[in-house]
Short mmCIF file of C-alpha atoms in Angstrom, two decimals:
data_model
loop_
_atom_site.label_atom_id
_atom_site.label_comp_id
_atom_site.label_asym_id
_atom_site.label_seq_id
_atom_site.Cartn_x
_atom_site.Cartn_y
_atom_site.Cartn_z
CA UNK A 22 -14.12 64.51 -64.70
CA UNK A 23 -11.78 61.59 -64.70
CA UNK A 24 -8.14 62.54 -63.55
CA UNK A 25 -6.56 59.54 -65.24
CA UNK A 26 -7.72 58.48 -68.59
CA UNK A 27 -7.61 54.78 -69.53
CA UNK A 28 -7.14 52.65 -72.86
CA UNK A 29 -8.18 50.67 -74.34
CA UNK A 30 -11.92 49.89 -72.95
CA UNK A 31 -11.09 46.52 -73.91
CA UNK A 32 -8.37 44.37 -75.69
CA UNK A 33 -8.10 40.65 -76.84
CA UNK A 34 -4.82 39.05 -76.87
CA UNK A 35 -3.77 35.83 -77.89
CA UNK A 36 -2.01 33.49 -74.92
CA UNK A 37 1.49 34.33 -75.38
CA UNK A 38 0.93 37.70 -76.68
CA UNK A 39 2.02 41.38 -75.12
CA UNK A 40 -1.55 43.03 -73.84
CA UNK A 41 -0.76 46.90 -73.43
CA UNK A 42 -2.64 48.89 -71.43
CA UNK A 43 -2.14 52.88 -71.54
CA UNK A 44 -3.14 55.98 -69.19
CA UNK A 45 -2.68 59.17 -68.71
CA UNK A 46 -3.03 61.75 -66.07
CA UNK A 47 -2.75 65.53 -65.77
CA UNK A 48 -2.66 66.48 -62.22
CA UNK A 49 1.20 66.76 -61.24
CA UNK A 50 0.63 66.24 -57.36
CA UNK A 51 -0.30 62.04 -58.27
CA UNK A 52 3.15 60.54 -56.78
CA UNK A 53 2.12 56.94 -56.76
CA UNK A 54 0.71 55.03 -59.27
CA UNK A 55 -0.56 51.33 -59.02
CA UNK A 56 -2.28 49.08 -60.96
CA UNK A 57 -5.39 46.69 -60.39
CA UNK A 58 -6.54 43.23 -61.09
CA UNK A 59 -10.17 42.76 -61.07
CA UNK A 60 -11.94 38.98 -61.63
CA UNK A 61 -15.63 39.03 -61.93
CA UNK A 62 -17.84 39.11 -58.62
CA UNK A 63 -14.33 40.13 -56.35
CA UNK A 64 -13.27 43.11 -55.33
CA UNK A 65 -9.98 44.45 -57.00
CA UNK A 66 -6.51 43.22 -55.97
CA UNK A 67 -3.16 45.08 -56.42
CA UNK A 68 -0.90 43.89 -58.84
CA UNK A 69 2.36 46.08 -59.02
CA UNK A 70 2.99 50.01 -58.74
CA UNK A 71 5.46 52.66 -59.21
CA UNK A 72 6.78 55.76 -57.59
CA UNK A 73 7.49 58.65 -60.42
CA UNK A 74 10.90 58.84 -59.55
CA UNK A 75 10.98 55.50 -61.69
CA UNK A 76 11.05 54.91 -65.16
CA UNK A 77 10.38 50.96 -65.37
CA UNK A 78 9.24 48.39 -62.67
CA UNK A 79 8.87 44.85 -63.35
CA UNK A 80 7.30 41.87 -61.41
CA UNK A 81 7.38 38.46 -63.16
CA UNK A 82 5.40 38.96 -66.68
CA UNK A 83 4.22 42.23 -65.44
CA UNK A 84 5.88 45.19 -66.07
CA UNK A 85 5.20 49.19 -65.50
CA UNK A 86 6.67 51.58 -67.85
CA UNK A 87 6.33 55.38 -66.35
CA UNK A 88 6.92 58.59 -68.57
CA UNK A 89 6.93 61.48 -66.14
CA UNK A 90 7.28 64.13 -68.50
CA UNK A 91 4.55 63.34 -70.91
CA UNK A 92 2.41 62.31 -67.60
CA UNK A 93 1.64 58.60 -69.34
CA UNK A 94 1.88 55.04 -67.75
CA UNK A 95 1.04 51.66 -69.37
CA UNK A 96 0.91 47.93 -68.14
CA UNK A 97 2.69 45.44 -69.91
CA UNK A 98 1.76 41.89 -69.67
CA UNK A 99 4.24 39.65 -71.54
CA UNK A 100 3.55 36.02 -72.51
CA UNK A 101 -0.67 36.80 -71.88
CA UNK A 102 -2.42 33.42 -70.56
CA UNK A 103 -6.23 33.10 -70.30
CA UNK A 104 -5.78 33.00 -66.53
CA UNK A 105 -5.01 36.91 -67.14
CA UNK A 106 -8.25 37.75 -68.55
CA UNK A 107 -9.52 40.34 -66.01
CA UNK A 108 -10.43 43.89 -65.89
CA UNK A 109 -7.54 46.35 -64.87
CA UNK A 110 -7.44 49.63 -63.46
CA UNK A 111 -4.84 51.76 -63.60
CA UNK A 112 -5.02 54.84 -60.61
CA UNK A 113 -3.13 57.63 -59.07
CA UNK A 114 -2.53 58.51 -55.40
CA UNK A 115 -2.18 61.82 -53.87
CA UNK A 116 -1.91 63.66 -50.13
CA UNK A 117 -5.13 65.23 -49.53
CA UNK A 118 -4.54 67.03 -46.09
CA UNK A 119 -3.48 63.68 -43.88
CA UNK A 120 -5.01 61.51 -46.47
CA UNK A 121 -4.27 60.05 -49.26
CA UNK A 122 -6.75 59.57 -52.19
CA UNK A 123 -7.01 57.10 -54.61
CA UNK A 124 -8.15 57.67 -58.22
CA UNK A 125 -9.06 55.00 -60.77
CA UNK A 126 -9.30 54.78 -64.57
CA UNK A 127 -12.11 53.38 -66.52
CA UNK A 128 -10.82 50.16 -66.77
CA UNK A 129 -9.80 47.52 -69.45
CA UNK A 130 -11.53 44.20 -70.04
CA UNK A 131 -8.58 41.70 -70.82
CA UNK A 132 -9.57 38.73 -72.70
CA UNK A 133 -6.40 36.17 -73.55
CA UNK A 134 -7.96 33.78 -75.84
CA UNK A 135 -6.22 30.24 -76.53
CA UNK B 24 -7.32 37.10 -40.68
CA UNK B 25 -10.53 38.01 -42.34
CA UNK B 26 -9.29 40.73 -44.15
CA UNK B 27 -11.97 43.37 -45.26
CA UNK B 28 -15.65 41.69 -45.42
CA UNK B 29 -19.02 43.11 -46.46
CA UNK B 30 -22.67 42.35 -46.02
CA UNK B 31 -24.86 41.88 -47.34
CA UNK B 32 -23.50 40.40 -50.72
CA UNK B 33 -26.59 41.33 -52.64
CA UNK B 34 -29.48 43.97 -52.05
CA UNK B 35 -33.13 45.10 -53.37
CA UNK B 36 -34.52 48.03 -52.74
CA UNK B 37 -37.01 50.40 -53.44
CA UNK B 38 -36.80 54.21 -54.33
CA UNK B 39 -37.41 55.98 -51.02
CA UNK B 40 -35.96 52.92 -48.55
CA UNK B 41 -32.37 53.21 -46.74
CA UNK B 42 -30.10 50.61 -45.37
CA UNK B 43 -26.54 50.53 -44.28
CA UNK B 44 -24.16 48.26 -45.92
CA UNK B 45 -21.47 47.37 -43.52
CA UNK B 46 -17.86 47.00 -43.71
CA UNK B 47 -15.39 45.43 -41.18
CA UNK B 48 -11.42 44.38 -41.27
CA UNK B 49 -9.05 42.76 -38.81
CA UNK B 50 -5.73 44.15 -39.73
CA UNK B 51 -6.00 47.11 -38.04
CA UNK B 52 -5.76 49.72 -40.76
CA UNK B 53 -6.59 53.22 -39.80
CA UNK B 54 -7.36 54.10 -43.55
CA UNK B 55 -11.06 52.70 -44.96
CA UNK B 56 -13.10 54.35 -47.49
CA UNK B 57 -16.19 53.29 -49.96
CA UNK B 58 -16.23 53.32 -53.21
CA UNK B 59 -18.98 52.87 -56.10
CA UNK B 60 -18.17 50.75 -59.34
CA UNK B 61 -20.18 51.91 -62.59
CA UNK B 62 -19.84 50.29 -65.73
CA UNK B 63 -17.28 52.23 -68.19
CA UNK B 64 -16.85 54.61 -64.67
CA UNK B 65 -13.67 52.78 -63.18
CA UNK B 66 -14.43 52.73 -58.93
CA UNK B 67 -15.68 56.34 -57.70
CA UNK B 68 -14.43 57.58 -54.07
CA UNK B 69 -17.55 57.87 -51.75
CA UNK B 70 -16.09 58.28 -48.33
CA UNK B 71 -13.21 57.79 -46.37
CA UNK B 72 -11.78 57.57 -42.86
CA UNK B 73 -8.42 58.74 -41.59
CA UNK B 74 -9.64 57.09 -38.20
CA UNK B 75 -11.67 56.09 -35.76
CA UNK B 76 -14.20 59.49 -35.55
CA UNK B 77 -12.93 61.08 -38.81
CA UNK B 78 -14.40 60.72 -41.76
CA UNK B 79 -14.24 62.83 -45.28
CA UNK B 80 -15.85 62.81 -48.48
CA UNK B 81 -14.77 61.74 -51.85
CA UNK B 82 -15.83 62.08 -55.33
CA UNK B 83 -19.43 61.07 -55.05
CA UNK B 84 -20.91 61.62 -51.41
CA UNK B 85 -24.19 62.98 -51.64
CA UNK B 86 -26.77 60.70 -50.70
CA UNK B 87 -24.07 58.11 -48.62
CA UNK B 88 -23.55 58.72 -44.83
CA UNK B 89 -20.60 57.79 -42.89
CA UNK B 90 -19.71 57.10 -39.82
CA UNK B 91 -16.76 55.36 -37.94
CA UNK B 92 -16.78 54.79 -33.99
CA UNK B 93 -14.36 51.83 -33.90
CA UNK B 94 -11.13 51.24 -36.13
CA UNK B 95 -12.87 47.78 -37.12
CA UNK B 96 -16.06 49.27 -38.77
CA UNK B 97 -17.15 51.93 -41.58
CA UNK B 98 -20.64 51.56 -42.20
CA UNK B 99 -22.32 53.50 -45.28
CA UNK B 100 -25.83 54.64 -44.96
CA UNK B 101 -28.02 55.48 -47.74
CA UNK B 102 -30.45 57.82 -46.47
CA UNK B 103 -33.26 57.49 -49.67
CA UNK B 104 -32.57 55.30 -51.41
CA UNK B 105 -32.38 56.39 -55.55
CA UNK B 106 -32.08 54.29 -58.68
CA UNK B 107 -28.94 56.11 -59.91
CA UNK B 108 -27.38 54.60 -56.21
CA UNK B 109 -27.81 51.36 -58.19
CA UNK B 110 -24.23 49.98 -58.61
CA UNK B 111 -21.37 47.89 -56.32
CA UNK B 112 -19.83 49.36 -53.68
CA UNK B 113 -16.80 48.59 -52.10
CA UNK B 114 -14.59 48.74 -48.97
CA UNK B 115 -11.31 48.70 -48.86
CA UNK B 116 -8.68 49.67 -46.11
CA UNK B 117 -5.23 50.18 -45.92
CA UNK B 118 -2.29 51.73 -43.38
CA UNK B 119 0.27 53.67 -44.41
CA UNK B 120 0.58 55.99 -47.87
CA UNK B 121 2.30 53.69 -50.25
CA UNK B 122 0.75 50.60 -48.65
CA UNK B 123 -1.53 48.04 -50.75
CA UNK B 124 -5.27 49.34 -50.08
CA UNK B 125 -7.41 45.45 -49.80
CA UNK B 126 -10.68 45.46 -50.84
CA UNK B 127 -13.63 44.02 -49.78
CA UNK B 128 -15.63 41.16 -51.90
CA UNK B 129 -18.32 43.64 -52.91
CA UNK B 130 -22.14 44.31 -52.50
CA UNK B 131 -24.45 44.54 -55.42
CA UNK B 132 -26.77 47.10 -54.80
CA UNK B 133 -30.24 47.54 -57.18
CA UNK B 134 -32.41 50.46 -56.28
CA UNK B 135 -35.86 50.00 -58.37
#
């Protein structure tokens, strides 16, 4: 059962485009959400996150918009470039006893073409 | 620093056989854990470790064995080896709730 539900699978933007990237969660006790950048044959790499407290949070060309009452989050990556293309994970965190556990999406597979 | 490495990069093996694929940082995080990365599966939770001597499981622990005696290591064992254990697993380790987790570069497992 995946707790947070990713889309698209995959997207292709043009460089200089806006690639979206939606998900969605149900379980209310998530209270930190970040996102993941993921080129092939590395491990993934964290790119921004947000508390829920927050509506918006933006770093450079990448920007988190947060909807706490309809339990949705998407990535926004304004002005694409091929350098972006990467696969990106959106994921929850939550206290479990004195730890915290970390659940991914599905992923999306970002291609900016030229 | 190192950050979080793994070994080996890449590994056969064959239904029945277990090895340990083995994880180690240098920042001195109390917080590691494995996961598994499956196509159109995002990265599954295996293990984790709260500390040196405790360890939990995640999502997806049967078959995986952990263990972690030193803050530096986190070893995963897989006791018999099975072809749906085919997949890449990484570490990753982190301190602190909020803080960045780092991952490891990743081992390619194939179990035939």
């Amino acid at each position: 059962q995946q707790q947070v539900k990713q889309s698209p699978q995959s997207l292709i933007v043009q460089k200089g485009g806006i690639s979206i990237i939606n998900c969605a969660y149900e379980n209310t006790a998530f209270d930190y959400f970040p996102w993941y950048q993921q080129f092939p044959g590395k491990g993934p790499a964290l790119l921004i996150a947000i508390r829920p407290d927050v509506s918006e949070k933006k770093e450079g060309r990448f920007t988190i918009s947060f909807n706490k009452s309809a339990k949705q989050f998407s990535l926004h990556i304004m002005d694409s470039q091929p350098g972006d293309s990467a696969t990106y994970f959106c994921a929850a965190i939550w206290r479990a006893g004195t730890a915290s556990k970390l659940t991914f999406g599905t992923g999306t597979r970002l291609q900016v073409t030229l | 620093n190192a950050g979080v490495t793994q070994t080996p990069k890449f590994q056969v093996l064959k239904t029945g056989q277990s090895m340990t694929l083995q994880c180690a940082q240098d920042m001195n995080h109390e917080y590691m854990s494995w996961y598994r990365q499956d196509p159109g599966m995002g990265l599954r939770l295996i293990h984790y470790s709260v500390g040196a001597g405790i360890t939990d499981q995640g999502e997806v622990p049967n078959g995986y064995n952990v263990s972690r005696s030193t803050t530096e290591d986190f070893p995963l064992r897989l006791l018999s080896a099975a072809p749906s254990q085919t997949s890449v697993y990484f570490c990753a380790s982190k301190t602190g709730y909020y803080n960045e987790q780092f991952f490891g570069p990743g081992t390619r497992l194939t179990v035939l």
